[in-house]
Amino acid sequence: MSDCLFCKIAEGQIPSSKVYEDEVCYAFNDISPQAPTHFLVIPKAHIGSVAEVNEDNAAVVAHIFAVISKVTKELGLDSYRVVSNIGEQAGQSVHHLHFHVLSGRDMTWPPG
Ligand code: AMP
Ligand code: ZN
């Protein structure tokens, strides 16, 4: 999508701090970290949010979770939180599907 920040990051048009990349997804450090480790994993193809996941593109999400499992192990993280905000009230500010991976501090439940 031409006017999407995360499409531009996935395409390398906007610089980011890369954590992982393959043909399907891209992971990079959040610019405003909310934990000692805080990175985002996004599909390279534009999907607006979890609300746009369907039977045709769900394999991308499954792949992203396999990547999260692999990358967190490589980083030595044994406890972490995966979050995806959907819609304004839940706090979604970038309308390209992304999974936050947060780790390295105590976390509260329920989230605010
Ligand atoms: P959300 O509010 O759930 O949509 O998450 C969007 C996240 O993207 C926020 O945590 C922002 O800090 C992060 N973010 C925004 N712009 C950038 C950027 N240029 N590079 C890295 N992370 C970003
Ligand atoms: Zn996009």
Coordinates of C-alpha atoms and ligand atoms in Angstrom, one line a residue:
M1 CA 0.0 0.0 0.0
S2 CA 1.6 3.3 -1.2
D3 CA 0.9 5.4 1.9
C4 CA 1.5 2.9 4.6
L5 CA 4.4 3.5 7.1
F6 CA 5.0 -0.2 7.7
C7 CA 4.8 -1.1 4.0
K8 CA 7.6 1.5 3.5
I9 CA 9.6 0.0 6.3
A10 CA 9.2 -3.5 4.9
E11 CA 10.4 -2.3 1.5
G12 CA 13.4 -0.5 3.0
Q13 CA 12.2 3.0 2.0
I14 CA 12.2 4.1 5.6
P15 CA 15.1 3.0 7.8
S16 CA 14.5 0.6 10.7
S17 CA 16.5 -1.5 13.1
K18 CA 16.1 -5.0 11.7
V19 CA 15.7 -8.0 13.9
Y20 CA 14.8 -10.6 11.4
E21 CA 13.7 -10.8 7.7
D22 CA 12.5 -13.5 5.3
E23 CA 10.4 -13.5 2.1
V24 CA 7.1 -13.3 4.1
C25 CA 7.8 -11.1 7.1
Y26 CA 10.0 -8.4 8.6
A27 CA 10.9 -7.8 12.3
F28 CA 12.3 -4.5 13.6
N29 CA 12.8 -2.8 16.9
D30 CA 10.0 -0.5 18.0
I31 CA 11.0 3.2 17.8
S32 CA 9.4 3.8 21.2
P33 CA 10.3 0.7 23.3
Q34 CA 7.9 -0.2 26.1
A35 CA 10.2 -2.9 27.5
P36 CA 14.0 -3.7 27.4
T37 CA 13.2 -5.9 24.3
H38 CA 10.4 -4.5 22.1
F39 CA 10.2 -5.4 18.5
L40 CA 7.4 -5.6 15.9
V41 CA 6.8 -8.4 13.4
I42 CA 4.9 -7.5 10.2
P43 CA 3.9 -9.3 7.1
K44 CA 5.6 -7.8 4.0
A45 CA 2.2 -7.8 2.1
H46 CA -0.2 -5.3 3.5
I47 CA -2.9 -6.5 5.9
G48 CA -4.7 -3.8 7.9
S49 CA -5.0 -5.7 11.2
V50 CA -6.1 -9.0 12.7
A51 CA -9.6 -7.9 11.6
E52 CA -8.5 -8.5 8.0
V53 CA -7.1 -12.0 8.6
N54 CA -9.0 -14.7 6.7
E55 CA -8.6 -18.2 5.4
D56 CA -6.7 -16.9 2.4
N57 CA -4.0 -15.0 4.3
A58 CA -4.0 -16.9 7.7
A59 CA -0.9 -18.9 6.7
V60 CA 1.1 -15.6 6.9
V61 CA 0.0 -15.2 10.6
A62 CA 1.0 -18.8 11.4
H63 CA 4.4 -18.1 9.8
I64 CA 4.8 -15.0 11.9
F65 CA 4.2 -16.9 15.1
A66 CA 6.7 -19.6 14.0
V67 CA 9.2 -16.7 13.5
I68 CA 8.4 -15.2 16.9
S69 CA 9.0 -18.6 18.5
K70 CA 12.4 -18.9 16.7
V71 CA 13.7 -15.4 17.1
T72 CA 12.8 -15.2 20.8
K73 CA 14.7 -18.4 21.4
E74 CA 17.7 -17.1 19.5
L75 CA 17.6 -14.0 21.6
G76 CA 17.5 -16.1 24.8
L77 CA 14.0 -14.9 25.8
D78 CA 12.0 -17.4 27.8
S79 CA 9.3 -15.1 28.9
Y80 CA 7.7 -12.5 26.7
R81 CA 4.3 -11.1 25.6
V82 CA 2.9 -10.9 22.1
V83 CA 0.3 -8.2 21.5
S84 CA -1.7 -7.0 18.5
N85 CA -3.9 -3.9 18.8
I86 CA -7.0 -3.8 16.6
G87 CA -8.8 -0.5 16.1
E88 CA -8.6 2.9 17.7
Q89 CA -10.0 2.0 21.1
A90 CA -7.5 -0.8 21.5
G91 CA -4.7 1.6 20.7
Q92 CA -3.8 0.7 17.1
S93 CA -1.9 3.6 15.6
V94 CA -0.4 2.0 12.5
H95 CA -2.9 0.3 10.2
H96 CA -0.7 -2.5 8.9
L97 CA -0.9 -5.8 10.9
H98 CA 1.9 -6.0 13.5
F99 CA 2.6 -8.1 16.5
H100 CA 4.5 -6.5 19.4
V101 CA 7.0 -8.7 21.1
L102 CA 7.8 -7.4 24.6
S103 CA 10.2 -8.9 27.1
G104 CA 12.7 -8.1 29.9
R105 CA 10.5 -6.7 32.6
D106 CA 7.7 -7.7 34.9
M107 CA 4.3 -7.2 33.3
T108 CA 0.8 -6.6 34.7
W109 CA -2.4 -8.3 33.8
P110 CA -4.9 -7.2 32.5
P111 CA -3.1 -4.7 30.2
G112 CA -4.3 -1.1 30.5
Ligands
AMP1 P1 0.2 0.2 17.6 O1 0.1 1.5 18.4 O2 -0.2 -1.0 18.3 O3 -0.4 0.4 16.2 O4 1.8 0.1 17.4 C1 2.5 0.8 16.5 C2 3.9 0.8 17.0 O5 4.7 1.3 15.9 C3 4.2 1.7 18.2 O6 4.7 1.0 19.3 C4 5.2 2.7 17.7 O7 6.2 3.1 18.6 C5 5.8 2.0 16.5 N1 6.4 2.8 15.5 C6 5.9 3.9 14.8 N2 6.7 4.3 13.9 C7 7.8 3.5 13.9 C8 9.0 3.5 13.2 N3 9.3 4.4 12.2 N4 9.9 2.5 13.5 C9 9.7 1.6 14.4 N5 8.5 1.6 15.1 C10 7.6 2.5 14.9
ZN2 ZN 1.1 -1.6 4.9

